[in-house]
Short mmCIF file of C-alpha atoms in Angstrom, two decimals:
data_model
loop_
_atom_site.label_atom_id
_atom_site.label_comp_id
_atom_site.label_asym_id
_atom_site.label_seq_id
_atom_site.Cartn_x
_atom_site.Cartn_y
_atom_site.Cartn_z
CA UNK A 1 -87.72 124.62 -86.26
CA UNK A 2 -84.46 123.28 -87.65
CA UNK A 3 -83.30 119.95 -89.22
CA UNK A 4 -80.06 118.32 -88.86
CA UNK A 5 -78.93 116.67 -92.18
CA UNK A 6 -76.06 114.78 -93.89
CA UNK A 7 -74.63 115.73 -97.28
CA UNK A 8 -73.89 112.45 -99.43
CA UNK A 9 -72.72 111.59 -102.99
CA UNK A 10 -73.22 108.69 -104.82
CA UNK A 11 -70.92 108.57 -107.77
CA UNK A 12 -71.20 112.34 -107.99
CA UNK A 13 -75.05 112.64 -107.57
CA UNK A 14 -75.79 114.39 -104.53
CA UNK A 15 -78.02 114.48 -101.98
CA UNK A 16 -79.59 116.08 -98.83
CA UNK A 17 -80.30 113.33 -96.36
CA UNK A 18 -82.67 114.06 -93.23
CA UNK A 19 -83.69 111.46 -90.71
CA UNK A 20 -87.32 112.09 -90.83
CA UNK A 21 -88.59 108.96 -88.57
CA UNK A 22 -90.67 111.60 -86.31
CA UNK A 23 -92.38 112.99 -89.61
CA UNK A 24 -91.67 116.55 -88.90
CA UNK A 25 -90.22 117.44 -92.17
CA UNK A 26 -92.40 119.70 -94.32
CA UNK A 27 -92.59 117.64 -97.33
CA UNK A 28 -95.42 119.39 -98.85
CA UNK A 29 -93.45 122.62 -99.23
CA UNK A 30 -91.90 122.17 -102.66
CA UNK A 31 -90.37 125.45 -102.65
CA UNK A 32 -88.56 124.90 -99.35
CA UNK A 33 -87.23 121.63 -100.73
CA UNK A 34 -86.13 123.49 -103.95
CA UNK A 35 -84.31 126.16 -101.86
CA UNK A 36 -82.48 123.41 -99.97
CA UNK A 37 -81.12 121.97 -103.39
CA UNK A 38 -80.12 125.49 -104.63
CA UNK A 39 -76.52 125.46 -105.36
CA UNK A 40 -76.25 129.28 -104.58
CA UNK A 41 -78.78 129.83 -101.90
CA UNK A 42 -79.01 126.75 -100.18
CA UNK A 43 -77.25 123.57 -99.16
CA UNK A 44 -76.88 122.36 -102.87
CA UNK A 45 -78.08 118.88 -104.26
CA UNK A 46 -79.81 117.05 -106.91
CA UNK A 47 -82.38 116.11 -104.29
CA UNK A 48 -83.66 115.64 -100.81
CA UNK A 49 -83.86 112.15 -99.22
CA UNK A 50 -85.91 111.41 -95.99
CA UNK A 51 -85.33 108.58 -93.81
CA UNK A 52 -88.90 107.54 -92.51
CA UNK A 53 -90.34 104.64 -90.55
CA UNK A 54 -92.12 101.74 -92.37
CA UNK A 55 -94.81 99.26 -91.37
CA UNK A 56 -93.89 97.08 -94.45
CA UNK A 57 -90.16 96.96 -94.45
CA UNK A 58 -87.22 98.00 -91.97
CA UNK A 59 -87.27 101.54 -93.30
CA UNK A 60 -88.93 103.72 -95.77
CA UNK A 61 -87.29 106.18 -98.31
CA UNK A 62 -89.12 109.34 -99.65
CA UNK A 63 -87.05 111.18 -102.45
CA UNK A 64 -87.39 114.65 -103.79
CA UNK A 65 -85.86 116.31 -106.88
CA UNK A 66 -84.36 119.73 -107.00
CA UNK A 67 -87.72 121.13 -108.36
CA UNK A 68 -89.49 120.02 -105.14
CA UNK A 69 -91.52 117.22 -106.68
CA UNK A 70 -91.35 113.67 -105.27
CA UNK A 71 -89.68 111.09 -107.36
CA UNK A 72 -90.85 107.23 -107.36
CA UNK A 73 -87.33 105.95 -107.01
CA UNK A 74 -83.71 106.83 -107.14
CA UNK A 75 -80.91 104.35 -107.16
CA UNK A 76 -77.93 106.56 -106.04
CA UNK A 77 -80.22 108.25 -103.37
CA UNK A 78 -81.07 104.85 -102.17
CA UNK A 79 -77.46 103.68 -101.99
CA UNK A 80 -76.68 107.11 -99.93
CA UNK A 81 -79.50 106.29 -97.66
CA UNK A 82 -78.27 102.72 -97.06
CA UNK A 83 -74.74 104.25 -95.89
CA UNK A 84 -76.46 106.90 -93.85
CA UNK A 85 -78.61 104.18 -92.09
CA UNK A 86 -75.32 102.31 -91.28
CA UNK A 87 -73.42 105.25 -89.98
CA UNK A 88 -76.68 105.85 -87.65
CA UNK A 89 -75.53 102.48 -86.03
CA UNK A 90 -77.73 99.88 -87.87
CA UNK A 91 -75.37 97.55 -88.30
CA UNK A 92 -77.08 94.71 -90.08
CA UNK A 93 -75.57 94.02 -93.52
CA UNK A 94 -78.92 93.34 -95.08
CA UNK A 95 -82.32 95.11 -94.68
CA UNK A 96 -85.42 96.03 -96.62
CA UNK A 97 -86.36 99.91 -97.78
CA UNK A 98 -89.71 100.73 -98.68
CA UNK A 99 -90.14 103.09 -101.82
CA UNK A 100 -92.89 104.59 -103.73
CA UNK A 101 -92.68 101.89 -106.23
CA UNK A 102 -91.57 98.70 -104.09
CA UNK A 103 -89.91 97.28 -101.43
CA UNK A 104 -86.11 97.00 -102.10
CA UNK A 105 -83.44 94.68 -100.66
CA UNK A 106 -80.36 96.48 -99.79
CA UNK A 107 -76.84 95.59 -98.64
CA UNK A 108 -73.92 97.21 -97.11
CA UNK A 109 -70.48 95.67 -97.29
CA UNK A 110 -67.44 97.25 -96.31
CA UNK A 111 -68.54 100.66 -97.76
CA UNK A 112 -69.88 99.00 -100.91
CA UNK A 113 -73.74 99.14 -101.42
CA UNK A 114 -75.97 97.06 -103.36
CA UNK A 115 -79.61 97.68 -104.01
CA UNK A 116 -81.87 95.19 -105.82
CA UNK A 117 -84.54 97.01 -107.96
CA UNK A 118 -86.60 94.00 -109.17
CA UNK A 119 -87.35 93.52 -112.76
CA UNK A 120 -87.23 96.36 -115.21
CA UNK A 121 -89.97 96.99 -117.71
CA UNK A 122 -89.21 97.63 -121.55
CA UNK A 123 -91.71 100.16 -122.57
CA UNK A 124 -90.50 100.72 -126.14
CA UNK A 125 -87.63 99.24 -127.90
CA UNK A 126 -85.38 100.37 -130.66
CA UNK A 127 -87.54 103.41 -132.15
CA UNK A 128 -86.55 106.54 -133.96
CA UNK A 129 -87.07 109.97 -132.73
CA UNK A 130 -85.09 113.12 -133.66
CA UNK A 131 -82.53 111.49 -135.32
CA UNK A 132 -81.86 109.03 -132.51
CA UNK A 133 -82.38 105.37 -132.12
CA UNK A 134 -83.86 105.08 -128.90
CA UNK A 135 -85.07 102.58 -126.01
CA UNK A 136 -87.71 103.64 -123.30
CA UNK A 137 -86.89 101.38 -120.07
CA UNK A 138 -88.75 101.62 -116.78
CA UNK A 139 -86.38 100.93 -113.76
CA UNK A 140 -88.57 102.60 -111.41
CA UNK A 141 -88.88 105.80 -113.40
CA UNK A 142 -88.63 105.95 -116.99
CA UNK A 143 -85.37 106.20 -118.87
CA UNK A 144 -84.59 106.86 -122.62
CA UNK A 145 -81.49 105.35 -123.60
CA UNK A 146 -79.41 106.29 -126.80
CA UNK A 147 -76.25 104.97 -127.97
CA UNK A 148 -74.13 107.35 -129.78
CA UNK A 149 -70.54 107.58 -131.34
CA UNK A 150 -69.66 110.62 -129.59
CA UNK A 151 -70.50 111.87 -125.85
CA UNK A 152 -68.68 115.12 -126.33
CA UNK A 153 -71.71 116.87 -127.68
CA UNK A 154 -72.10 120.87 -127.73
CA UNK A 155 -75.79 120.59 -127.92
CA UNK A 156 -76.10 118.02 -125.11
CA UNK A 157 -78.19 120.08 -122.72
CA UNK A 158 -80.67 121.20 -125.58
CA UNK A 159 -80.94 117.78 -126.86
CA UNK A 160 -81.36 116.28 -123.45
CA UNK A 161 -84.15 118.83 -122.87
CA UNK A 162 -85.79 118.36 -125.92
CA UNK A 163 -86.25 114.64 -125.48
CA UNK A 164 -87.03 114.89 -122.03
CA UNK A 165 -90.01 117.08 -122.64
CA UNK A 166 -90.95 115.43 -126.01
CA UNK A 167 -94.74 115.18 -126.39
CA UNK A 168 -94.28 111.36 -127.19
CA UNK A 169 -93.77 111.03 -123.52
CA UNK A 170 -96.21 113.35 -121.94
CA UNK A 171 -97.36 114.35 -119.31
CA UNK A 172 -94.34 113.42 -117.21
CA UNK A 173 -91.70 113.15 -119.73
CA UNK A 174 -88.55 110.93 -119.40
CA UNK A 175 -84.86 110.98 -118.36
CA UNK A 176 -82.51 110.88 -120.91
CA UNK A 177 -79.06 108.84 -121.27
CA UNK A 178 -76.77 109.11 -124.18
CA UNK A 179 -74.30 106.02 -123.94
CA UNK A 180 -71.05 105.00 -125.49
CA UNK A 181 -69.15 101.58 -125.60
CA UNK A 182 -65.68 102.02 -125.00
CA UNK A 183 -63.88 98.64 -124.64
CA UNK A 184 -65.96 96.78 -122.04
CA UNK A 185 -67.35 99.75 -120.12
CA UNK A 186 -70.25 101.90 -121.06
CA UNK A 187 -69.62 105.83 -120.65
CA UNK A 188 -73.03 107.59 -120.04
CA UNK A 189 -74.50 111.29 -119.73
CA UNK A 190 -77.65 111.79 -118.28
CA UNK A 191 -80.08 114.51 -118.41
CA UNK A 192 -82.36 114.02 -115.45
CA UNK A 193 -85.88 114.80 -115.12
CA UNK A 194 -86.71 116.85 -111.95
CA UNK A 195 -83.25 118.25 -111.89
CA UNK A 196 -83.64 119.72 -115.60
CA UNK A 197 -79.97 119.58 -116.12
CA UNK A 198 -77.20 117.13 -116.58
CA UNK A 199 -76.37 115.19 -113.53
CA UNK A 200 -72.75 113.49 -112.88
CA UNK A 201 -74.50 110.16 -112.30
CA UNK A 202 -78.00 108.52 -112.16
CA UNK A 203 -78.45 104.91 -110.61
CA UNK A 204 -81.82 104.24 -112.44
CA UNK A 205 -80.31 105.44 -115.49
CA UNK A 206 -77.16 103.44 -115.16
CA UNK A 207 -79.61 100.64 -114.70
CA UNK A 208 -81.48 101.21 -117.91
CA UNK A 209 -78.08 101.80 -119.88
CA UNK A 210 -76.89 98.45 -118.66
CA UNK A 211 -80.19 96.56 -119.68
CA UNK A 212 -80.05 98.22 -123.30
CA UNK A 213 -76.40 97.66 -123.73
CA UNK A 214 -76.59 93.86 -122.56
CA UNK A 215 -79.32 93.43 -125.40
CA UNK A 216 -77.30 95.49 -127.98
CA UNK A 217 -73.74 94.20 -127.34
CA UNK A 218 -71.83 90.99 -126.47
CA UNK A 219 -71.08 91.97 -122.83
CA UNK A 220 -71.37 90.03 -119.78
CA UNK A 221 -72.72 90.68 -116.17
CA UNK A 222 -71.85 92.81 -114.22
CA UNK A 223 -71.91 95.90 -116.74
CA UNK A 224 -69.36 98.59 -115.91
CA UNK A 225 -71.07 102.09 -116.27
CA UNK A 226 -68.88 105.11 -116.14
CA UNK A 227 -71.09 108.28 -115.53
CA UNK A 228 -69.69 111.98 -116.12
CA UNK A 229 -68.20 111.96 -112.60
CA UNK A 230 -66.06 108.79 -113.78
CA UNK A 231 -66.92 107.14 -110.62
CA UNK A 232 -67.85 103.71 -111.99
CA UNK A 233 -70.89 101.62 -111.02
CA UNK A 234 -71.45 98.05 -111.65
CA UNK A 235 -75.08 96.85 -112.87
CA UNK A 236 -76.13 93.09 -112.87
CA UNK A 237 -79.22 93.04 -114.94
CA UNK A 238 -81.33 89.65 -115.53
CA UNK A 239 -84.91 89.05 -116.42
CA UNK A 240 -85.69 88.78 -112.67
CA UNK A 241 -83.83 91.68 -111.15
CA UNK A 242 -81.17 94.44 -111.60
CA UNK A 243 -78.59 94.86 -109.21
CA UNK A 244 -76.79 98.40 -108.62
CA UNK A 245 -73.43 98.30 -106.66
CA UNK A 246 -71.22 101.17 -105.61
CA UNK A 247 -69.70 103.24 -102.75
CA UNK A 248 -71.50 106.29 -101.32
CA UNK A 249 -69.87 108.96 -99.33
CA UNK A 250 -70.86 111.49 -96.67
CA UNK A 251 -69.31 114.97 -97.47
CA UNK A 252 -70.45 116.75 -94.35
CA UNK A 253 -73.12 117.30 -91.73
CA UNK A 254 -75.16 120.09 -90.78
CA UNK A 255 -78.14 122.09 -89.34
CA UNK A 256 -80.60 124.25 -91.53
CA UNK A 257 -83.54 126.21 -90.45
CA UNK A 258 -87.14 125.56 -91.88
CA UNK A 259 -87.24 129.23 -92.81
CA UNK A 260 -84.23 130.91 -94.39
CA UNK A 261 -83.86 133.50 -97.23
#
């Protein structure tokens, strides 16, 4: 048995996309998913995104992190899926995608994809931990946001890992975003749960940073977020919803067997 796939990236956040409308993918095999994502022994990606049929919406998304565990939501993965659906011949500009958390309105317009997360949830605001002033915001998954004076931190990975696994957020932990205001843009570095490393971008993280920045600084919607990839994302955040906008690119197509070394 083998699967066809498309390798996508959204702002540098990369994914393996698989059409699983016939429900054949071994999604319970975490080690297989982890091998697919391995950058030396597999295809290489931050996660695997499955396109499935839905009884509640036009389509259903399942997203698995590089550790093989299923995630509740992924903004950039969802944007990649929207373009994947469009490239498969579904030409409607607006449709609904079911995720583990909620049904999300999405749109495709000349290569720019907008997804509507719905409202965010402030879990903790402006609290101190390990010498950082932090915010904890749920944008489908929990994100810590710390505004810092300098993003070029030599101990970024160790600090990110420490906060991600901190006992205060057990048992599942949280994603970690360090952010810096430069002019009218917010530059961000993200340590992502499930990848257990820095990623070039994170859509739900960009949304959390934008929400915190709108409260902290005199910014206007939409907020321009610049992740480590330098590919800008636009986030419009209100009390009612969060909209994430940006391009997604297919890098290549291929086939992969179910069993490989």
